[in-house]
């Protein structure tokens, strides 16, 4: 199963070194903003706006404290009269003449994001796989036109369709609901999923299913036992694309959600502004926001890397 | 095992007819080969027998039952694909057990059957290997194993040796035939390679443009081609053709080619117009007395034999003669033929004329 068996030209050591250097330099450059956000999330608010910027600083989790809590300003006397602080967050908040009033909305918003993004990704990939298989294997009347139609749903910018969708959702009672957002993101992503997956499934020789069907399986069984395992690479790649879209989507989320179903992207910017610009809290929110995609990609790394020429049937 | 009977089978893809009115019978336990050039409809015929393609019209009887419109999985057939179609996400054992799993066979029995089949094919040492690491020949054996493990009514194979290199191919041709001799499975084998067909088949159907041009034993097809296409497609070098004009009557034993009389098997039908005399290279001799003359164009030395190309007024003629005969290029030679082995065709359409030689062969085949 070595990938090397497929490569014809073995690169020289020099070529490998040059390539490695380029990749590392590029990776560093593109990671600087991320690292900066990560670093900022561990700064104190004064450190985060210090000029010149502080590269070396004493790490603090104040940003994370502020992210997960809401605070109110109180007089020194009131704070001093309180019982001893119960933890680090409590203590730092008091040092800034504030007390923790309760949990912030970040956690529920983050959970909304998880539910909506993973839910819509699952739906889009599920529907996309079935549709792509159909387009790939059966003579669908007007297949080309249908595929174009599916793609065309993606051509309009969100802002152009947001108002009609907003009105429709209001009528249907889907405004500001997780179900509404899942439906919307599924609709947007399914086009991408169908197109991507059709390419992958076209690559899987029909003989696999045909062999299974001759050997006594129904088409659905053949699809499940033979086609799906072959398509895992494509499905993993598609799922990541769908998830990234749904996770990062801002325009629809900002327009169609405001309360219970609000996702993290429109929420995070609202952290700014409650008593000064709290950059560490924003950075902390952003850092946590990045984690799921990172984890998901790492989990699916094997499927992604397993190359589609893995099959034994390749010509 | 069962007999396969194909009757008036037809397949059209839109306006294009890929298989035209096909008829043949594969008897129980017979090794049947469909031979023909690329695009002649061999795969289409096979896929219809398997149930992967529905016929436009016609019947496919499997052990007496018409299965033409049954689902593939209800036909109890095994298919070996050209590219083997071994599932890369399963190891050899799982691949071979896959058809048995569909029948709901208990695990222990599957295991036993797979191992027994693997021993038969001498691949028992590969059972726990991944299929993607196997060599071509072993993949071929695993594909065969997956087919025979279920003991189906018949085997269908679509150019299963097509991707192997020449050396392996010869080996597998022998192995396949030997396997067939042991298990006597009704087999339909598709190939465009006449050597494979000749070496393995009990019966051959030669196809061209969706039509079965001839159906018979390898010997029959080689000795008595039914059409000029078959005569040209089989044999290397192929049959020589010499065109001539004239009126032929039943009972004639001689025709006139390029002004020279040529003895032929006794004609059983009359014909007028353009004809073609067909002679295999090994049935061509050099005879100075012959009035059919030509100049030696070139020779191809094959060790014990040589192929000599002679340019006559009516085209090139190749002769297969012993290697020790000294022939030089440019030399004028007379050509004679082994009268009993010659074929005659209509120039238009290429159909073979009925002769005594054909009749004898047919009678022998009938009695045999
Ligand atoms: N699904 C299809 N739609 C349209 N035409 C088809 C289809 N399948 C096969 N054909 C046509 O039918 C003809 C016969 O095809 P087939 O695959 O049976 O040929 P073959 O004898 O197996 O050739 P080869 O040796 O190349 O495998 C070809 O001209 C092919 O283009
Ligand atoms: Mg074919």
XYZ file of C-alpha atoms and ligand atoms in Angstrom:
715
model
C 0.000 0.000 0.000
C 2.988 2.280 -0.283
C 2.322 5.451 -2.162
C 5.857 5.315 -3.505
C 4.934 2.368 -5.671
C 2.897 4.713 -7.839
C 5.462 7.428 -8.385
C 7.650 6.984 -11.408
C 10.286 9.652 -10.865
C 12.138 9.548 -7.561
C 13.064 13.128 -6.623
C 16.700 13.836 -5.780
C 17.773 14.829 -2.264
C 18.450 18.411 -3.370
C 15.036 18.685 -4.941
C 13.474 17.365 -1.760
C 15.396 19.896 0.370
C 14.422 22.807 -1.853
C 10.819 21.700 -1.804
C 10.851 21.281 1.967
C 12.359 24.763 2.460
C 9.768 26.363 0.218
C 6.942 24.595 1.976
C 8.212 25.545 5.422
C 8.742 29.199 4.503
C 5.306 29.391 2.930
C 3.715 27.669 5.895
C 5.363 30.121 8.306
C 4.214 33.137 6.318
C 0.650 31.929 6.080
C 0.572 30.914 9.723
C 1.698 34.270 11.101
C -1.819 35.745 11.310
C -3.045 32.594 13.016
C -0.148 32.600 15.425
C -0.755 36.271 16.128
C -4.400 35.577 16.960
C -3.366 32.648 19.108
C -0.800 34.796 20.946
C -3.245 37.666 21.367
C -5.763 35.345 22.971
C -3.252 34.828 25.796
C -2.424 38.498 26.289
C -3.950 40.871 28.756
C -6.040 43.656 27.204
C -3.315 46.301 27.775
C -0.671 43.982 26.257
C -2.841 43.348 23.233
C -2.924 47.006 22.256
C 0.638 47.889 23.379
C 2.785 49.753 20.861
C 5.250 48.556 19.689
C 3.460 45.178 19.692
C 4.657 42.775 22.314
C 6.157 39.578 20.990
C 7.230 38.452 24.435
C 4.583 38.775 27.134
C 3.329 37.076 30.247
C 0.545 34.735 29.179
C -2.810 35.208 30.767
C -6.154 33.521 30.240
C -8.009 36.727 30.825
C -9.193 36.729 27.211
C -10.798 33.335 27.698
C -12.352 34.488 30.968
C -13.876 37.469 29.222
C -15.031 35.350 26.313
C -17.091 33.014 28.447
C -18.496 35.556 30.859
C -20.353 38.800 30.984
C -19.136 41.324 33.498
C -20.478 44.430 35.126
C -18.511 47.389 36.412
C -18.757 47.923 40.172
C -17.354 50.265 42.732
C -14.193 49.297 44.581
C -16.124 49.220 47.863
C -18.685 46.812 46.520
C -15.996 44.490 45.187
C -13.998 44.610 48.398
C -17.131 43.692 50.319
C -17.572 40.492 48.291
C -16.435 37.113 49.601
C -13.021 35.866 48.437
C -12.777 35.204 44.654
C -13.450 31.615 43.619
C -10.958 31.321 40.825
C -8.574 32.998 38.464
C -11.259 34.533 36.297
C -13.061 35.947 39.278
C -9.861 37.444 40.575
C -8.702 39.121 37.346
C -12.155 40.499 36.723
C -12.197 42.122 40.124
C -8.766 43.633 39.539
C -10.324 45.511 36.654
C -13.098 46.822 38.887
C -15.677 44.422 37.486
C -17.574 41.364 38.661
C -18.737 38.354 36.679
C -22.440 38.702 36.059
C -22.931 35.321 34.380
C -21.953 33.172 31.450
C -21.714 34.866 28.058
C -23.522 33.714 24.957
C -20.353 32.323 23.407
C -20.909 28.708 24.415
C -24.491 28.436 23.118
C -23.445 30.228 19.907
C -20.561 27.860 19.498
C -22.878 24.887 20.039
C -25.229 26.388 17.419
C -22.324 26.528 15.019
C -21.452 22.908 15.711
C -25.012 21.688 15.270
C -25.696 23.722 12.152
C -22.363 23.127 10.433
C -22.095 19.398 11.131
C -25.815 18.857 10.576
C -25.817 20.581 7.225
C -22.565 18.907 6.195
C -24.022 15.508 6.961
C -27.193 16.256 5.000
C -25.332 17.750 2.048
C -22.864 14.874 1.813
C -25.586 12.252 2.257
C -27.813 13.731 -0.439
C -24.819 14.613 -2.588
C -23.476 11.065 -2.533
C -26.778 9.561 -3.589
C -27.354 12.165 -6.280
C -23.800 11.882 -7.587
C -24.113 8.111 -7.764
C -27.340 8.469 -9.695
C -25.850 10.955 -12.135
C -22.752 8.847 -12.508
C -24.401 5.479 -13.090
C -27.856 5.943 -14.549
C -29.020 7.553 -17.706
C -30.796 10.486 -16.060
C -32.952 12.425 -18.524
C -31.536 15.917 -19.028
C -28.610 15.016 -16.773
C -26.407 17.847 -18.027
C -29.115 20.445 -17.601
C -29.909 19.176 -14.136
C -26.274 19.288 -13.122
C -26.022 22.823 -14.418
C -29.178 23.781 -12.546
C -27.750 22.320 -9.359
C -24.601 24.348 -9.832
C -26.495 27.518 -10.722
C -28.030 27.625 -7.253
C -24.595 28.564 -6.047
C -23.984 31.325 -8.520
C -25.884 34.057 -6.715
C -24.173 35.895 -3.889
C -25.829 35.215 -0.515
C -26.749 38.841 -0.161
C -28.893 38.663 -3.306
C -31.011 35.787 -2.041
C -30.927 36.556 1.654
C -33.959 38.868 1.611
C -36.271 36.437 -0.232
C -35.080 33.658 2.026
C -35.631 35.862 5.043
C -39.219 36.521 3.943
C -39.849 32.857 3.188
C -38.388 31.770 6.476
C -40.521 34.263 8.344
C -43.632 32.800 6.764
C -42.508 29.270 7.470
C -41.412 29.976 11.010
C -37.841 29.036 10.204
C -36.276 32.394 11.012
C -33.611 32.145 13.625
C -33.917 28.377 13.968
C -31.180 25.783 13.706
C -33.370 23.752 11.343
C -33.679 26.721 9.012
C -29.933 27.241 8.926
C -29.277 23.524 8.394
C -31.701 23.493 5.460
C -30.147 26.589 3.979
C -26.545 25.418 4.258
C -27.526 21.976 2.982
C -29.118 23.561 -0.064
C -26.038 25.636 -0.745
C -23.584 22.806 -0.140
C -25.416 20.044 -1.926
C -24.447 21.518 -5.289
C -20.786 21.432 -4.361
C -21.191 17.924 -2.971
C -22.891 16.574 -6.090
C -20.281 17.992 -8.416
C -17.286 16.930 -6.353
C -18.626 13.474 -5.605
C -19.725 12.800 -9.152
C -16.094 13.221 -10.172
C -14.964 10.782 -7.522
C -17.662 8.221 -8.252
C -17.070 8.430 -11.998
C -13.540 7.322 -11.196
C -14.723 4.128 -9.528
C -15.040 1.455 -12.198
C -18.596 0.252 -12.706
C -17.246 -3.280 -12.738
C -17.047 -3.193 -8.952
C -20.795 -2.878 -8.536
C -21.491 -5.081 -11.497
C -19.358 -7.816 -10.002
C -21.198 -7.456 -6.702
C -24.597 -7.496 -8.384
C -23.731 -10.632 -10.337
C -22.488 -12.169 -7.123
C -25.911 -11.847 -5.569
C -26.146 -8.360 -4.085
C -28.814 -5.766 -4.769
C -27.733 -2.450 -6.202
C -28.145 -0.773 -2.850
C -26.050 -3.427 -1.132
C -23.419 -3.139 -3.844
C -23.439 0.628 -3.382
C -22.972 0.304 0.357
C -20.406 -2.486 0.414
C -18.396 -1.714 -2.676
C -18.895 1.844 -3.912
C -18.997 3.652 -0.583
C -15.717 2.203 0.730
C -14.107 3.195 -2.553
C -15.522 6.695 -2.331
C -14.370 7.467 1.226
C -11.588 9.721 -0.031
C -14.014 11.780 -2.054
C -16.594 11.824 0.688
C -14.021 12.980 3.232
C -12.787 15.746 0.953
C -16.317 16.855 0.160
C -17.314 16.811 3.813
C -14.399 19.049 4.689
C -15.286 21.546 1.983
C -18.923 21.596 3.071
C -18.005 21.922 6.707
C -15.619 24.782 6.079
C -18.290 26.652 4.163
C -21.000 26.088 6.746
C -18.663 26.801 9.628
C -17.327 30.073 8.283
C -20.516 31.358 6.644
C -21.210 34.886 7.787
C -23.663 36.688 5.511
C -26.672 34.375 5.827
C -25.969 33.807 9.486
C -25.796 37.525 10.214
C -29.030 38.229 8.347
C -31.140 35.237 9.284
C -30.130 34.615 12.868
C -30.034 36.992 15.740
C -30.927 35.094 18.860
C -31.319 31.430 19.714
C -29.914 30.093 16.450
C -27.103 32.588 16.015
C -23.817 30.971 15.018
C -20.344 31.910 16.165
C -19.231 34.011 13.149
C -21.794 36.789 13.629
C -21.441 36.485 17.398
C -17.676 36.853 17.762
C -17.507 40.462 16.509
C -20.163 41.438 19.028
C -17.703 40.657 21.815
C -15.890 43.879 20.959
C -17.256 46.896 22.553
C -18.454 45.927 25.980
C -16.214 48.262 27.914
C -13.329 48.960 25.577
C -12.028 46.866 22.719
C -11.463 43.475 24.191
C -9.088 42.017 21.614
C -7.923 39.059 23.722
C -11.525 37.889 24.098
C -12.103 38.187 20.336
C -8.844 36.340 19.706
C -9.824 33.658 22.202
C -13.172 33.223 20.457
C -11.439 32.985 17.096
C -8.932 30.460 18.405
C -11.614 28.206 19.794
C -13.594 28.703 16.605
C -10.697 27.306 14.580
C -10.418 24.104 16.587
C -13.292 22.005 15.178
C -12.198 22.387 11.557
C -8.668 21.547 12.583
C -9.757 18.441 14.473
C -12.079 17.318 11.696
C -9.379 17.703 9.064
C -6.864 15.838 11.172
C -9.339 13.029 11.801
C -10.006 12.660 8.081
C -6.380 13.106 7.095
C -5.924 9.433 6.368
C -8.906 9.290 4.022
C -7.809 12.481 2.301
C -4.280 11.348 1.740
C -5.147 7.839 0.688
C -5.177 8.935 -2.933
C -7.828 7.855 -5.368
C -5.482 5.642 -7.370
C -5.432 3.227 -4.468
C -7.622 0.777 -6.390
C -6.400 -2.481 -7.823
C -8.347 -1.995 -11.018
C -6.548 1.054 -12.357
C -5.364 0.706 -15.913
C -23.764 -26.226 -14.428
C -26.118 -25.596 -17.277
C -26.518 -25.140 -20.969
C -26.757 -21.629 -22.415
C -29.013 -21.119 -25.407
C -29.050 -17.734 -27.086
C -31.873 -17.161 -29.569
C -32.336 -14.218 -31.943
C -30.592 -11.962 -29.473
C -30.512 -8.346 -30.499
C -29.171 -5.202 -28.840
C -29.468 -1.670 -30.090
C -27.987 1.420 -28.481
C -30.239 4.072 -29.966
C -29.942 3.695 -33.716
C -26.743 1.660 -33.497
C -27.233 -2.096 -33.454
C -24.393 -3.640 -31.458
C -25.605 -7.260 -31.627
C -27.683 -8.516 -34.533
C -29.823 -11.601 -34.346
C -27.360 -13.755 -32.445
C -27.908 -17.504 -32.147
C -25.702 -20.057 -30.460
C -25.768 -22.877 -27.965
C -23.174 -23.545 -25.305
C -23.638 -27.065 -24.145
C -23.338 -28.070 -20.509
C -19.677 -28.151 -19.527
C -18.462 -26.670 -22.776
C -15.773 -23.999 -23.126
C -17.192 -21.522 -25.604
C -15.182 -18.630 -27.007
C -16.544 -15.510 -28.648
C -13.876 -14.177 -30.940
C -13.883 -10.991 -32.954
C -12.224 -7.650 -33.533
C -12.672 -4.705 -31.202
C -16.160 -3.249 -31.149
C -17.904 -6.245 -32.729
C -20.298 -6.726 -29.827
C -18.643 -9.485 -27.805
C -18.804 -7.677 -24.491
C -22.361 -6.570 -25.174
C -23.423 -10.180 -25.790
C -21.696 -11.327 -22.636
C -23.228 -8.548 -20.564
C -26.661 -9.532 -21.805
C -26.069 -13.116 -20.724
C -24.918 -11.833 -17.344
C -27.876 -9.503 -16.930
C -25.844 -6.304 -16.864
C -27.501 -5.157 -20.064
C -31.054 -5.854 -21.183
C -31.519 -7.148 -24.724
C -33.626 -5.220 -27.206
C -35.168 -8.527 -28.217
C -34.446 -12.235 -28.146
C -34.075 -14.992 -25.618
C -31.373 -16.222 -23.311
C -32.077 -19.659 -21.916
C -30.027 -20.763 -18.976
C -30.581 -24.413 -18.202
C -33.846 -24.197 -20.126
C -35.199 -21.094 -18.380
C -35.531 -17.780 -20.174
C -33.551 -15.315 -18.076
C -33.249 -12.490 -20.619
C -35.071 -10.002 -18.402
C -34.063 -11.309 -14.991
C -31.816 -9.376 -12.653
C -28.144 -10.266 -12.683
C -28.207 -11.530 -9.122
C -31.035 -13.938 -9.892
C -29.180 -15.701 -12.699
C -26.562 -17.600 -10.716
C -23.743 -16.688 -13.053
C -20.143 -15.712 -12.341
C -18.363 -13.041 -14.310
C -14.622 -12.408 -14.599
C -13.947 -8.874 -15.758
C -11.060 -7.810 -17.927
C -9.676 -5.657 -15.135
C -10.653 -8.296 -12.569
C -12.666 -5.843 -10.416
C -11.160 -7.130 -7.192
C -12.323 -4.931 -4.335
C -9.260 -3.032 -3.128
C -10.674 -2.512 0.361
C -10.844 -6.252 1.001
C -8.076 -8.798 1.190
C -7.925 -11.888 -0.984
C -9.946 -14.005 1.426
C -12.711 -11.409 1.756
C -12.812 -10.915 -1.994
C -13.255 -14.614 -2.589
C -15.816 -14.999 0.183
C -17.865 -11.979 -0.941
C -20.247 -13.900 -3.248
C -20.841 -16.516 -0.548
C -21.614 -13.818 2.000
C -24.434 -12.660 -0.273
C -26.023 -16.090 0.014
C -25.987 -15.822 3.788
C -23.645 -18.776 4.142
C -22.319 -19.334 7.683
C -18.832 -17.930 8.343
C -17.188 -21.296 8.954
C -18.510 -22.706 5.724
C -17.365 -19.642 3.773
C -13.945 -20.089 5.244
C -13.803 -23.729 4.242
C -15.064 -23.098 0.729
C -12.664 -20.201 0.156
C -9.742 -22.281 1.332
C -10.715 -25.217 -0.805
C -11.026 -23.006 -3.879
C -7.753 -21.287 -3.107
C -6.005 -24.652 -2.970
C -7.536 -25.593 -6.307
C -6.027 -22.447 -7.830
C -2.819 -22.691 -5.798
C -3.304 -19.302 -4.175
C -3.890 -20.506 -0.614
C -0.674 -18.788 0.500
C -2.076 -15.421 -0.656
C -5.354 -15.517 1.230
C -4.489 -12.867 3.786
C -2.710 -10.557 1.395
C -4.125 -7.290 0.150
C -5.231 -7.502 -3.469
C -3.491 -4.283 -4.442
C -0.103 -5.877 -3.872
C -0.674 -8.912 -6.102
C 1.035 -9.624 -9.415
C -1.090 -9.793 -12.560
C -1.272 -13.564 -12.714
C -2.230 -13.869 -9.065
C -4.909 -11.231 -9.425
C -6.245 -13.235 -12.293
C -6.333 -16.347 -10.123
C -8.089 -14.520 -7.316
C -10.687 -13.230 -9.784
C -11.179 -16.774 -11.018
C -11.401 -17.973 -7.449
C -14.115 -15.451 -6.676
C -15.989 -16.765 -9.696
C -15.746 -20.487 -9.016
C -16.145 -20.354 -5.236
C -19.909 -20.072 -5.621
C -20.221 -22.994 -8.068
C -22.520 -21.025 -10.357
C -24.423 -22.288 -13.392
C -21.816 -20.865 -15.735
C -18.788 -18.587 -16.027
C -18.544 -15.568 -18.217
C -15.122 -14.094 -18.862
C -14.452 -10.868 -20.719
C -10.893 -10.836 -22.040
C -9.565 -11.933 -18.669
C -6.020 -12.220 -19.988
C -6.081 -8.933 -21.858
C -3.928 -7.053 -19.389
C -1.339 -9.752 -18.778
C 1.948 -9.748 -20.613
C 2.543 -12.325 -23.318
C 4.501 -14.758 -21.170
C 1.918 -14.857 -18.391
C -0.826 -15.103 -20.919
C 0.433 -18.403 -22.324
C 0.746 -19.750 -18.818
C -2.771 -18.660 -17.901
C -4.215 -20.053 -21.140
C -2.936 -23.473 -20.117
C -4.023 -23.001 -16.539
C -7.530 -21.949 -17.535
C -7.976 -24.862 -19.879
C -6.631 -27.248 -17.290
C -8.999 -25.818 -14.699
C -11.845 -26.263 -17.126
C -10.883 -29.883 -17.695
C -11.045 -30.439 -13.958
C -14.283 -28.692 -13.072
C -16.138 -28.842 -16.421
C -17.879 -25.549 -15.947
C -19.946 -24.129 -18.773
C -17.854 -21.166 -19.824
C -18.301 -18.258 -22.198
C -14.966 -16.615 -22.874
C -14.567 -13.424 -24.865
C -11.341 -12.523 -26.617
C -10.006 -10.835 -29.715
C -6.949 -13.089 -29.681
C -7.263 -16.013 -32.070
C -4.461 -17.951 -30.367
C -6.278 -17.892 -27.033
C -9.478 -18.928 -28.757
C -7.851 -21.791 -30.661
C -5.965 -23.039 -27.624
C -8.908 -23.135 -25.244
C -12.202 -23.434 -27.046
C -14.459 -26.400 -27.551
C -16.571 -24.139 -29.757
C -15.918 -20.723 -31.205
C -18.268 -18.039 -32.483
C -16.542 -15.526 -34.722
C -18.246 -12.139 -34.585
C -18.001 -9.103 -36.793
C -20.096 -5.918 -36.681
C -22.554 -7.483 -34.274
C -23.106 -10.575 -36.421
C -21.944 -14.106 -35.665
C -20.191 -15.001 -38.892
C -19.473 -18.574 -37.917
C -20.145 -20.889 -35.021
C -18.212 -24.152 -34.801
C -15.222 -26.051 -33.488
C -11.789 -24.448 -33.820
C -10.896 -27.004 -36.486
C -14.049 -26.341 -38.451
C -13.523 -22.617 -38.346
C -9.919 -22.865 -39.412
C -10.416 -25.433 -42.143
C -13.781 -24.361 -43.449
C -14.325 -20.685 -42.821
C -17.920 -19.731 -43.531
C -17.052 -16.253 -44.730
C -14.074 -14.362 -46.077
C -14.028 -12.357 -42.842
C -13.507 -15.497 -40.784
C -10.894 -16.788 -43.225
C -9.024 -13.525 -42.948
C -9.408 -13.080 -39.180
C -8.183 -16.554 -38.238
C -4.753 -17.895 -39.042
C -1.477 -16.051 -39.255
C -0.659 -15.234 -41.869
C -4.328 -15.257 -42.876
C -5.847 -17.136 -45.786
C -4.752 -16.064 -49.275
C -7.486 -14.748 -51.513
C -7.350 -14.947 -55.321
C -10.229 -13.319 -57.170
C -11.593 -14.817 -60.395
C -14.647 -14.504 -62.607
C -16.759 -17.188 -64.188
C -19.798 -19.362 -64.009
C -19.612 -22.287 -61.612
C -21.917 -25.286 -61.740
C -22.617 -27.954 -59.128
C -20.206 -30.864 -59.671
C -17.360 -28.660 -60.972
C -13.966 -29.826 -59.717
C -11.858 -27.119 -61.265
C -11.899 -23.334 -61.554
C -9.833 -21.004 -63.716
C -7.747 -18.467 -61.842
C -5.603 -16.008 -63.818
C -5.913 -18.254 -66.859
C -4.672 -21.329 -65.000
C -6.869 -24.290 -64.032
C -6.959 -24.936 -60.295
C -8.415 -28.156 -58.866
C -10.911 -27.501 -56.042
C -13.199 -29.664 -53.880
C -16.313 -30.649 -55.818
C -18.824 -27.806 -55.862
C -22.277 -28.460 -54.433
C -23.881 -25.266 -55.705
C -23.708 -23.147 -58.795
C -22.785 -19.484 -58.942
C -22.078 -16.742 -61.417
C -20.089 -13.549 -61.339
C -17.112 -12.737 -59.110
C -15.592 -15.403 -56.894
C -12.642 -15.745 -54.605
C -10.407 -18.742 -54.160
C -9.152 -19.124 -50.597
C -5.970 -21.034 -49.753
C -4.205 -21.207 -46.398
C -0.443 -20.528 -46.703
C 0.342 -24.110 -45.662
C -1.754 -25.399 -48.569
C 0.250 -23.498 -51.159
C 3.139 -25.334 -52.929
C 5.672 -24.357 -55.521
C 5.291 -26.272 -58.744
C 7.147 -25.274 -61.900
C 4.535 -27.056 -63.989
C 1.760 -24.742 -62.778
C 0.528 -22.067 -65.110
C -0.354 -19.805 -62.168
C 2.904 -17.919 -61.844
C 4.351 -15.104 -59.798
C 7.605 -13.484 -58.679
C 9.002 -14.038 -55.185
C 8.571 -10.762 -53.294
C 10.150 -11.685 -50.000
C 10.664 -14.414 -47.435
C 10.229 -14.548 -43.698
C 12.325 -17.172 -41.984
C 10.660 -18.891 -39.015
C 13.191 -21.584 -38.104
C 11.624 -24.823 -39.284
C 9.451 -23.046 -41.819
C 9.458 -19.938 -43.935
C 6.701 -17.717 -45.250
C 7.314 -16.850 -48.878
C 5.372 -13.965 -50.404
C 4.752 -14.286 -54.133
C 3.433 -11.459 -56.234
C 0.929 -12.735 -58.813
C -1.144 -10.839 -61.324
C -4.073 -11.098 -58.889
C -2.258 -9.981 -55.723
C 0.115 -11.330 -53.101
C 0.080 -14.987 -52.124
C 1.851 -16.250 -49.017
C 3.115 -19.804 -48.860
C 4.277 -21.644 -45.769
C 7.014 -24.053 -46.875
C 9.877 -25.910 -45.199
C 12.786 -23.681 -44.261
C 15.323 -25.715 -46.209
C 13.851 -24.865 -49.627
C 16.162 -22.307 -51.244
C 14.220 -19.388 -52.661
C 15.573 -16.077 -53.798
C 13.734 -12.804 -54.169
C 12.688 -11.966 -57.715
C 12.657 -15.595 -58.820
C 9.597 -16.656 -60.854
C 7.715 -19.612 -59.405
C 4.596 -21.612 -60.267
C 1.950 -21.996 -57.570
C -0.014 -25.167 -56.857
C -2.561 -25.877 -54.128
C -3.698 -28.684 -51.907
C -7.002 -29.145 -53.771
C -8.974 -30.799 -50.949
C -8.247 -27.937 -48.533
C -9.282 -24.991 -50.682
C -12.272 -22.759 -50.041
C -14.403 -20.826 -52.501
C -16.264 -17.631 -51.696
C -18.687 -15.285 -53.392
C -16.807 -12.046 -54.021
C -19.888 -10.034 -53.088
C -20.733 -10.662 -49.430
C -17.920 -13.135 -48.876
C -20.096 -16.186 -48.183
C -18.390 -19.571 -48.679
C -19.729 -21.777 -51.455
C -20.853 -25.279 -50.574
C -18.321 -27.898 -51.587
C -17.748 -31.589 -50.957
C -14.998 -30.818 -48.421
C -17.404 -28.794 -46.319
C -20.047 -31.474 -46.536
C -17.689 -34.160 -45.288
C -16.578 -31.956 -42.435
C -20.177 -31.201 -41.493
C -21.090 -34.888 -41.597
C -18.117 -35.797 -39.414
C -18.981 -33.062 -36.925
C -22.562 -34.294 -36.847
C -21.481 -37.857 -36.090
C -18.727 -36.837 -33.716
N -23.701 1.625 -23.535
C -23.440 1.788 -24.836
N -23.975 2.814 -25.525
C -23.720 2.982 -26.833
N -22.936 2.176 -27.574
C -22.369 1.146 -26.943
C -22.580 0.886 -25.548
N -21.875 -0.224 -25.203
C -21.265 -0.624 -26.326
N -21.551 0.172 -27.374
C -21.088 0.027 -28.755
O -21.393 -1.272 -29.179
C -20.336 -1.794 -29.964
C -19.926 -3.137 -29.416
O -19.344 -2.952 -28.165
P -18.693 -4.129 -27.336
O -18.186 -3.535 -26.074
O -19.671 -5.221 -27.215
O -17.503 -4.552 -28.247
P -16.396 -5.670 -28.007
O -16.567 -6.660 -29.079
O -16.447 -6.141 -26.627
O -15.081 -4.860 -28.273
P -13.708 -4.827 -27.477
O -12.875 -5.905 -28.047
O -13.184 -3.468 -27.804
O -14.010 -5.000 -26.021
C -19.229 -0.781 -29.946
O -19.228 -0.106 -31.168
C -19.586 0.140 -28.820
O -19.186 1.447 -29.124
Mg -15.149 -5.909 -24.942
